[in-house]
mmCIF file of C-alpha atoms in Angstrom:
data_model
loop_
_atom_site.group_PDB
_atom_site.id
_atom_site.type_symbol
_atom_site.label_atom_id
_atom_site.label_comp_id
_atom_site.label_asym_id
_atom_site.label_seq_id
_atom_site.Cartn_x
_atom_site.Cartn_y
_atom_site.Cartn_z
ATOM 1 C CA UNK P 1 0.000 0.000 0.000
ATOM 2 C CA UNK P 2 1.086 3.582 -0.724
ATOM 3 C CA UNK P 3 1.738 5.884 2.251
ATOM 4 C CA UNK P 4 -1.232 8.220 2.895
ATOM 5 C CA UNK P 5 -1.014 11.773 1.542
ATOM 6 C CA UNK P 6 1.299 10.980 -1.408
ATOM 7 C CA UNK P 7 -1.455 10.394 -3.989
ATOM 8 C CA UNK P 8 0.611 7.690 -5.702
ATOM 9 C CA UNK P 9 2.147 10.122 -8.250
ATOM 10 C CA UNK P 10 5.746 9.227 -9.180
ATOM 11 C CA UNK P 11 8.255 12.069 -9.561
ATOM 12 C CA UNK P 12 8.697 13.400 -13.097
ATOM 13 C CA UNK P 13 11.875 12.403 -14.862
ATOM 14 C CA UNK P 14 14.378 15.127 -15.873
ATOM 15 C CA UNK P 15 13.784 14.272 -19.548
ATOM 16 C CA UNK P 16 10.031 14.843 -19.170
ATOM 17 C CA UNK P 17 10.624 18.182 -17.450
ATOM 18 C CA UNK P 18 12.806 19.307 -20.354
ATOM 19 C CA UNK P 19 10.043 18.410 -22.799
ATOM 20 C CA UNK P 20 7.461 20.323 -20.779
ATOM 21 C CA UNK P 21 9.648 23.394 -20.219
ATOM 22 C CA UNK P 22 8.530 25.331 -23.353
ATOM 23 C CA UNK P 23 4.866 24.732 -22.465
ATOM 24 C CA UNK P 24 5.394 25.810 -18.851
ATOM 25 C CA UNK P 25 7.221 28.977 -19.962
ATOM 26 C CA UNK P 26 4.320 29.887 -22.239
ATOM 27 C CA UNK P 27 1.755 29.284 -19.481
ATOM 28 C CA UNK P 28 3.777 31.324 -17.005
ATOM 29 C CA UNK P 29 3.900 34.299 -19.349
ATOM 30 C CA UNK P 30 7.358 34.068 -20.912
ATOM 31 C CA UNK P 31 8.036 37.098 -23.101
ATOM 32 C CA UNK P 32 6.732 36.859 -26.644
ATOM 33 C CA UNK P 33 6.523 39.087 -29.706
ATOM 34 C CA UNK P 34 8.841 42.022 -30.093
ATOM 35 C CA UNK P 35 12.147 41.381 -28.405
ATOM 36 C CA UNK P 36 11.566 37.627 -28.146
ATOM 37 C CA UNK P 37 13.252 35.170 -30.439
ATOM 38 C CA UNK P 38 15.627 37.731 -31.889
ATOM 39 C CA UNK P 39 18.396 35.216 -32.503
ATOM 40 C CA UNK P 40 20.022 34.756 -35.870
ATOM 41 C CA UNK P 41 17.488 33.909 -38.552
ATOM 42 C CA UNK P 42 14.425 34.541 -36.358
ATOM 43 C CA UNK P 43 11.565 36.319 -38.182
ATOM 44 C CA UNK P 44 11.315 40.042 -37.418
ATOM 45 C CA UNK P 45 8.009 41.857 -36.962
ATOM 46 C CA UNK P 46 7.021 45.446 -37.554
ATOM 47 C CA UNK P 47 3.642 46.844 -36.511
ATOM 48 C CA UNK P 48 2.448 50.059 -38.114
ATOM 49 C CA UNK P 49 -0.751 52.079 -38.073
ATOM 50 C CA UNK P 50 -1.963 52.640 -41.622
ATOM 51 C CA UNK P 51 -4.716 54.620 -43.307
ATOM 52 C CA UNK P 52 -7.026 52.541 -45.497
ATOM 53 C CA UNK P 53 -8.349 53.785 -48.867
ATOM 54 C CA UNK P 54 -11.674 54.709 -47.200
ATOM 55 C CA UNK P 55 -9.860 56.917 -44.671
ATOM 56 C CA UNK P 56 -10.157 54.619 -41.658
ATOM 57 C CA UNK P 57 -7.102 53.598 -39.638
ATOM 58 C CA UNK P 58 -6.050 50.056 -38.746
ATOM 59 C CA UNK P 59 -2.939 48.249 -37.524
ATOM 60 C CA UNK P 60 -0.850 46.290 -39.959
ATOM 61 C CA UNK P 61 1.681 43.586 -39.101
ATOM 62 C CA UNK P 62 4.673 42.955 -41.366
ATOM 63 C CA UNK P 63 7.005 40.007 -40.819
ATOM 64 C CA UNK P 64 10.217 39.147 -42.627
ATOM 65 C CA UNK P 65 12.070 35.844 -42.524
ATOM 66 C CA UNK P 66 15.428 36.207 -44.251
ATOM 67 C CA UNK P 67 16.230 32.495 -43.858
ATOM 68 C CA UNK P 68 13.024 31.438 -45.649
ATOM 69 C CA UNK P 69 13.348 34.510 -47.919
ATOM 70 C CA UNK P 70 9.732 35.476 -47.353
ATOM 71 C CA UNK P 71 7.618 38.416 -46.225
ATOM 72 C CA UNK P 72 4.109 38.384 -44.770
ATOM 73 C CA UNK P 73 1.638 41.191 -44.166
ATOM 74 C CA UNK P 74 -1.628 41.082 -42.238
ATOM 75 C CA UNK P 75 -4.341 43.630 -41.517
ATOM 76 C CA UNK P 76 -7.935 43.610 -40.310
ATOM 77 C CA UNK P 77 -10.515 45.721 -42.122
ATOM 78 C CA UNK P 78 -13.156 47.679 -40.167
ATOM 79 C CA UNK P 79 -15.806 45.082 -41.110
ATOM 80 C CA UNK P 80 -13.723 42.353 -39.452
ATOM 81 C CA UNK P 81 -12.309 40.819 -42.636
ATOM 82 C CA UNK P 82 -8.735 39.606 -42.142
ATOM 83 C CA UNK P 83 -6.447 40.158 -45.141
ATOM 84 C CA UNK P 84 -3.025 38.535 -45.399
ATOM 85 C CA UNK P 85 -0.323 38.627 -48.047
ATOM 86 C CA UNK P 86 2.717 36.361 -48.301
ATOM 87 C CA UNK P 87 5.660 36.849 -50.677
ATOM 88 C CA UNK P 88 7.750 33.715 -51.221
ATOM 89 C CA UNK P 89 10.882 34.884 -53.039
ATOM 90 C CA UNK P 90 12.365 31.385 -53.267
ATOM 91 C CA UNK P 91 9.398 30.027 -55.220
ATOM 92 C CA UNK P 92 8.324 33.223 -57.051
ATOM 93 C CA UNK P 93 4.862 32.985 -55.491
ATOM 94 C CA UNK P 94 2.683 35.547 -53.770
ATOM 95 C CA UNK P 95 -0.377 34.427 -51.807
ATOM 96 C CA UNK P 96 -3.386 36.529 -50.851
ATOM 97 C CA UNK P 97 -5.833 35.255 -48.246
ATOM 98 C CA UNK P 98 -9.119 36.761 -47.113
ATOM 99 C CA UNK P 99 -11.120 35.553 -44.102
ATOM 100 C CA UNK P 100 -14.533 37.102 -44.692
ATOM 101 C CA UNK P 101 -16.983 37.264 -41.794
ATOM 102 C CA UNK P 102 -20.450 35.971 -42.580
ATOM 103 C CA UNK P 103 -23.751 37.607 -41.638
ATOM 104 C CA UNK P 104 -25.246 35.068 -39.258
ATOM 105 C CA UNK P 105 -28.656 36.760 -39.290
ATOM 106 C CA UNK P 106 -28.806 35.990 -43.038
ATOM 107 C CA UNK P 107 -28.003 32.330 -42.474
ATOM 108 C CA UNK P 108 -24.380 32.637 -43.616
ATOM 109 C CA UNK P 109 -21.532 30.655 -42.075
ATOM 110 C CA UNK P 110 -19.306 32.270 -39.456
ATOM 111 C CA UNK P 111 -16.622 33.060 -42.028
ATOM 112 C CA UNK P 112 -15.523 32.147 -45.525
ATOM 113 C CA UNK P 113 -11.918 31.859 -46.645
ATOM 114 C CA UNK P 114 -10.425 32.604 -50.063
ATOM 115 C CA UNK P 115 -6.858 32.222 -51.317
ATOM 116 C CA UNK P 116 -5.294 33.554 -54.509
ATOM 117 C CA UNK P 117 -1.795 32.539 -55.641
ATOM 118 C CA UNK P 118 -0.010 34.451 -58.407
ATOM 119 C CA UNK P 119 3.512 34.866 -59.696
ATOM 120 C CA UNK P 120 5.758 37.118 -57.625
ATOM 121 C CA UNK P 121 7.968 39.562 -59.488
ATOM 122 C CA UNK P 122 10.883 40.537 -57.267
ATOM 123 C CA UNK P 123 10.525 44.251 -58.015
ATOM 124 C CA UNK P 124 7.026 44.344 -56.474
ATOM 125 C CA UNK P 125 8.243 44.573 -52.893
ATOM 126 C CA UNK P 126 11.565 45.095 -51.118
ATOM 127 C CA UNK P 127 13.754 42.024 -50.377
ATOM 128 C CA UNK P 128 13.181 40.078 -47.167
ATOM 129 C CA UNK P 129 16.597 40.993 -45.712
ATOM 130 C CA UNK P 130 15.808 44.697 -46.200
ATOM 131 C CA UNK P 131 12.351 44.276 -44.624
ATOM 132 C CA UNK P 132 13.909 42.533 -41.612
ATOM 133 C CA UNK P 133 15.986 45.645 -40.890
ATOM 134 C CA UNK P 134 13.085 48.109 -40.917
ATOM 135 C CA UNK P 135 12.397 50.041 -37.724
ATOM 136 C CA UNK P 136 10.049 52.929 -36.975
ATOM 137 C CA UNK P 137 10.833 55.962 -34.870
ATOM 138 C CA UNK P 138 7.229 56.853 -34.029
ATOM 139 C CA UNK P 139 4.931 53.826 -33.506
ATOM 140 C CA UNK P 140 1.894 56.103 -33.004
ATOM 141 C CA UNK P 141 2.223 57.746 -36.408
ATOM 142 C CA UNK P 142 -0.387 56.860 -39.050
ATOM 143 C CA UNK P 143 1.300 55.782 -42.277
ATOM 144 C CA UNK P 144 -0.080 56.662 -45.670
ATOM 145 C CA UNK P 145 1.402 55.241 -48.864
ATOM 146 C CA UNK P 146 3.564 57.583 -50.923
ATOM 147 C CA UNK P 147 2.507 55.923 -54.176
ATOM 148 C CA UNK P 148 -0.882 54.512 -55.165
ATOM 149 C CA UNK P 149 -0.386 51.815 -57.772
ATOM 150 C CA UNK P 150 -3.149 51.034 -60.238
ATOM 151 C CA UNK P 151 -5.899 48.482 -59.716
ATOM 152 C CA UNK P 152 -4.938 45.062 -61.083
ATOM 153 C CA UNK P 153 -7.753 42.926 -62.488
ATOM 154 C CA UNK P 154 -7.106 39.182 -62.385
ATOM 155 C CA UNK P 155 -9.147 36.414 -63.990
ATOM 156 C CA UNK P 156 -8.525 33.258 -61.954
ATOM 157 C CA UNK P 157 -9.158 30.205 -64.141
ATOM 158 C CA UNK P 158 -7.265 27.453 -62.270
ATOM 159 C CA UNK P 159 -7.537 25.976 -58.779
ATOM 160 C CA UNK P 160 -4.672 24.674 -56.636
ATOM 161 C CA UNK P 161 -4.798 21.196 -55.121
ATOM 162 C CA UNK P 162 -4.405 21.954 -51.409
ATOM 163 C CA UNK P 163 -2.912 18.545 -50.558
ATOM 164 C CA UNK P 164 -0.125 19.189 -53.102
ATOM 165 C CA UNK P 165 0.127 22.933 -52.522
ATOM 166 C CA UNK P 166 3.405 22.633 -50.636
ATOM 167 C CA UNK P 167 5.087 21.842 -53.972
ATOM 168 C CA UNK P 168 4.105 25.297 -55.201
ATOM 169 C CA UNK P 169 5.084 27.082 -51.980
ATOM 170 C CA UNK P 170 5.747 25.684 -48.492
ATOM 171 C CA UNK P 171 3.750 28.629 -47.100
ATOM 172 C CA UNK P 172 0.535 27.695 -48.904
ATOM 173 C CA UNK P 173 -0.437 24.792 -46.636
ATOM 174 C CA UNK P 174 -0.363 27.069 -43.588
ATOM 175 C CA UNK P 175 -1.718 30.297 -45.080
ATOM 176 C CA UNK P 176 -4.582 28.653 -46.986
ATOM 177 C CA UNK P 177 -5.565 25.951 -44.473
ATOM 178 C CA UNK P 178 -9.064 27.445 -44.020
ATOM 179 C CA UNK P 179 -9.498 27.838 -47.803
ATOM 180 C CA UNK P 180 -8.557 24.305 -48.876
ATOM 181 C CA UNK P 181 -11.342 24.189 -51.496
ATOM 182 C CA UNK P 182 -10.989 27.805 -52.634
ATOM 183 C CA UNK P 183 -7.386 28.375 -53.775
ATOM 184 C CA UNK P 184 -7.282 30.082 -57.174
ATOM 185 C CA UNK P 185 -4.577 30.998 -59.661
ATOM 186 C CA UNK P 186 -4.146 31.811 -63.377
ATOM 187 C CA UNK P 187 -3.099 29.854 -66.467
ATOM 188 C CA UNK P 188 -0.326 32.335 -67.276
ATOM 189 C CA UNK P 189 1.206 31.904 -63.815
ATOM 190 C CA UNK P 190 0.835 28.127 -63.984
ATOM 191 C CA UNK P 191 2.814 28.059 -67.262
ATOM 192 C CA UNK P 192 5.660 29.929 -65.566
ATOM 193 C CA UNK P 193 5.691 27.603 -62.524
ATOM 194 C CA UNK P 194 5.621 24.501 -64.744
ATOM 195 C CA UNK P 195 8.754 25.818 -66.469
ATOM 196 C CA UNK P 196 10.321 26.109 -63.010
ATOM 197 C CA UNK P 197 9.678 22.415 -62.354
ATOM 198 C CA UNK P 198 6.387 22.432 -60.410
ATOM 199 C CA UNK P 199 4.316 19.302 -61.177
ATOM 200 C CA UNK P 200 1.144 19.768 -63.206
ATOM 201 C CA UNK P 201 -0.985 17.707 -60.779
ATOM 202 C CA UNK P 202 -0.769 20.624 -58.327
ATOM 203 C CA UNK P 203 -3.300 22.455 -60.533
ATOM 204 C CA UNK P 204 -6.810 21.859 -61.838
ATOM 205 C CA UNK P 205 -8.434 23.899 -64.595
ATOM 206 C CA UNK P 206 -11.771 25.604 -64.058
ATOM 207 C CA UNK P 207 -14.336 26.053 -66.877
ATOM 208 C CA UNK P 208 -12.765 27.863 -69.838
ATOM 209 C CA UNK P 209 -13.001 31.637 -70.096
ATOM 210 C CA UNK P 210 -15.326 31.286 -73.108
ATOM 211 C CA UNK P 211 -17.680 29.168 -71.004
ATOM 212 C CA UNK P 212 -17.476 31.516 -68.038
ATOM 213 C CA UNK P 213 -18.403 34.452 -70.260
ATOM 214 C CA UNK P 214 -21.818 32.845 -70.666
ATOM 215 C CA UNK P 215 -22.339 32.842 -66.888
ATOM 216 C CA UNK P 216 -23.799 35.841 -65.048
ATOM 217 C CA UNK P 217 -22.030 37.734 -62.318
ATOM 218 C CA UNK P 218 -22.953 36.365 -58.892
ATOM 219 C CA UNK P 219 -24.436 39.727 -57.930
ATOM 220 C CA UNK P 220 -27.070 39.203 -60.647
ATOM 221 C CA UNK P 221 -28.073 35.695 -59.526
ATOM 222 C CA UNK P 222 -30.882 35.163 -57.036
ATOM 223 C CA UNK P 223 -30.771 31.354 -56.803
ATOM 224 C CA UNK P 224 -28.029 30.404 -54.317
ATOM 225 C CA UNK P 225 -27.564 27.004 -55.982
ATOM 226 C CA UNK P 226 -26.683 28.361 -59.438
ATOM 227 C CA UNK P 227 -23.111 28.713 -60.799
ATOM 228 C CA UNK P 228 -21.792 32.209 -61.479
ATOM 229 C CA UNK P 229 -18.676 34.355 -61.759
ATOM 230 C CA UNK P 230 -17.650 35.785 -58.401
ATOM 231 C CA UNK P 231 -15.644 38.937 -57.783
ATOM 232 C CA UNK P 232 -13.562 39.792 -54.733
ATOM 233 C CA UNK P 233 -11.487 42.915 -54.239
ATOM 234 C CA UNK P 234 -8.802 43.663 -51.658
ATOM 235 C CA UNK P 235 -6.189 46.311 -51.020
ATOM 236 C CA UNK P 236 -2.720 46.327 -49.475
ATOM 237 C CA UNK P 237 -2.940 49.711 -47.783
ATOM 238 C CA UNK P 238 0.762 50.214 -47.038
ATOM 239 C CA UNK P 239 3.832 48.162 -47.866
ATOM 240 C CA UNK P 240 7.501 48.893 -48.645
ATOM 241 C CA UNK P 241 7.634 48.547 -52.422
ATOM 242 C CA UNK P 242 11.040 50.042 -53.243
ATOM 243 C CA UNK P 243 14.370 50.899 -51.665
ATOM 244 C CA UNK P 244 15.561 54.501 -51.756
ATOM 245 C CA UNK P 245 19.166 55.286 -52.620
ATOM 246 C CA UNK P 246 21.081 58.405 -51.667
ATOM 247 C CA UNK P 247 24.319 59.971 -52.872
ATOM 248 C CA UNK P 248 26.966 61.212 -50.464
ATOM 249 C CA UNK P 249 30.041 63.331 -50.973
ATOM 250 C CA UNK P 250 32.242 60.778 -49.268
ATOM 251 C CA UNK P 251 30.687 57.757 -51.007
ATOM 252 C CA UNK P 252 31.510 56.956 -54.637
ATOM 253 C CA UNK P 253 28.384 54.824 -55.097
ATOM 254 C CA UNK P 254 24.735 55.305 -54.041
ATOM 255 C CA UNK P 255 23.727 53.733 -50.722
ATOM 256 C CA UNK P 256 20.411 52.523 -49.269
ATOM 257 C CA UNK P 257 18.828 55.265 -47.198
ATOM 258 C CA UNK P 258 15.149 54.370 -46.809
ATOM 259 C CA UNK P 259 12.073 52.905 -48.441
ATOM 260 C CA UNK P 260 9.232 54.017 -50.659
ATOM 261 C CA UNK P 261 5.776 52.881 -49.577
ATOM 262 C CA UNK P 262 2.959 51.854 -51.902
ATOM 263 C CA UNK P 263 -0.733 51.027 -51.878
ATOM 264 C CA UNK P 264 -2.037 48.423 -54.299
ATOM 265 C CA UNK P 265 -5.540 47.120 -55.005
ATOM 266 C CA UNK P 266 -6.551 43.866 -56.676
ATOM 267 C CA UNK P 267 -9.797 42.541 -58.124
ATOM 268 C CA UNK P 268 -10.153 38.781 -58.556
ATOM 269 C CA UNK P 269 -12.789 37.168 -60.774
ATOM 270 C CA UNK P 270 -13.366 33.427 -60.504
ATOM 271 C CA UNK P 271 -15.938 30.699 -61.137
ATOM 272 C CA UNK P 272 -18.012 29.284 -58.277
ATOM 273 C CA UNK P 273 -20.381 26.315 -58.710
ATOM 274 C CA UNK P 274 -22.970 27.875 -56.370
ATOM 275 C CA UNK P 275 -24.016 31.462 -55.711
ATOM 276 C CA UNK P 276 -23.925 30.823 -51.949
ATOM 277 C CA UNK P 277 -20.110 30.646 -52.145
ATOM 278 C CA UNK P 278 -20.036 34.327 -53.115
ATOM 279 C CA UNK P 279 -22.604 36.046 -50.905
ATOM 280 C CA UNK P 280 -20.553 39.276 -50.503
ATOM 281 C CA UNK P 281 -20.650 40.047 -54.239
ATOM 282 C CA UNK P 282 -23.522 42.443 -54.814
ATOM 283 C CA UNK P 283 -24.134 44.380 -57.998
ATOM 284 C CA UNK P 284 -23.348 48.100 -57.572
#
């Protein structure tokens, strides 16, 4: 028999305590976020207040991982929609994700997720190592983009197989987990990735553009079970799009001395088999 008062619980082994240490540190409030994990290669984070195109202000998070050679951006719109953008420089892929809150009183689901993957051109945004070095002197300042780049219309005519998405970009499986059945891309981008060695079974074609032209816009369809062409628009309110170079008397060559910020909007058009998968798209 066990002595009374001991409860019969054997002492934990040192190996078990080592395994549990990270969990215990998190539960006990170990420091996280800015200032934590700043060792070599650790992702850096910058939080800025930005002005949206409609004039409202929100907080934007920018992260850079120089080891993975990637940049991510995340912001929440006033209506609760969460927008994220990931630039994968190693794979020449950029990924947009939208988590759109549903209107429960209208019988919609709690949220709907969309992902769009397109080719990344390296001159669209500053390199990850430059982003990792960014700091801000006044965290309370509201940032407004110096340059407003034109609206880009994209016709998405291919879907990405989520289970094979890691072959396109290792970030896709994590970023688009909630949108496993709604990851869209374009034929022109697929052709480029195939030339880079990505397997064709990663992609699946949607109905041809000529067939989609016969379908109405979702905003014109009343029957929620009918197929239609959906439209979704998003905007990156503020991001470092270019490096600035200065000239000095004592320097024979130009040197990096800052960034130029941009705002960029996108409009995605894509086929959905049912109108209820595009409830936000209303005709103007």
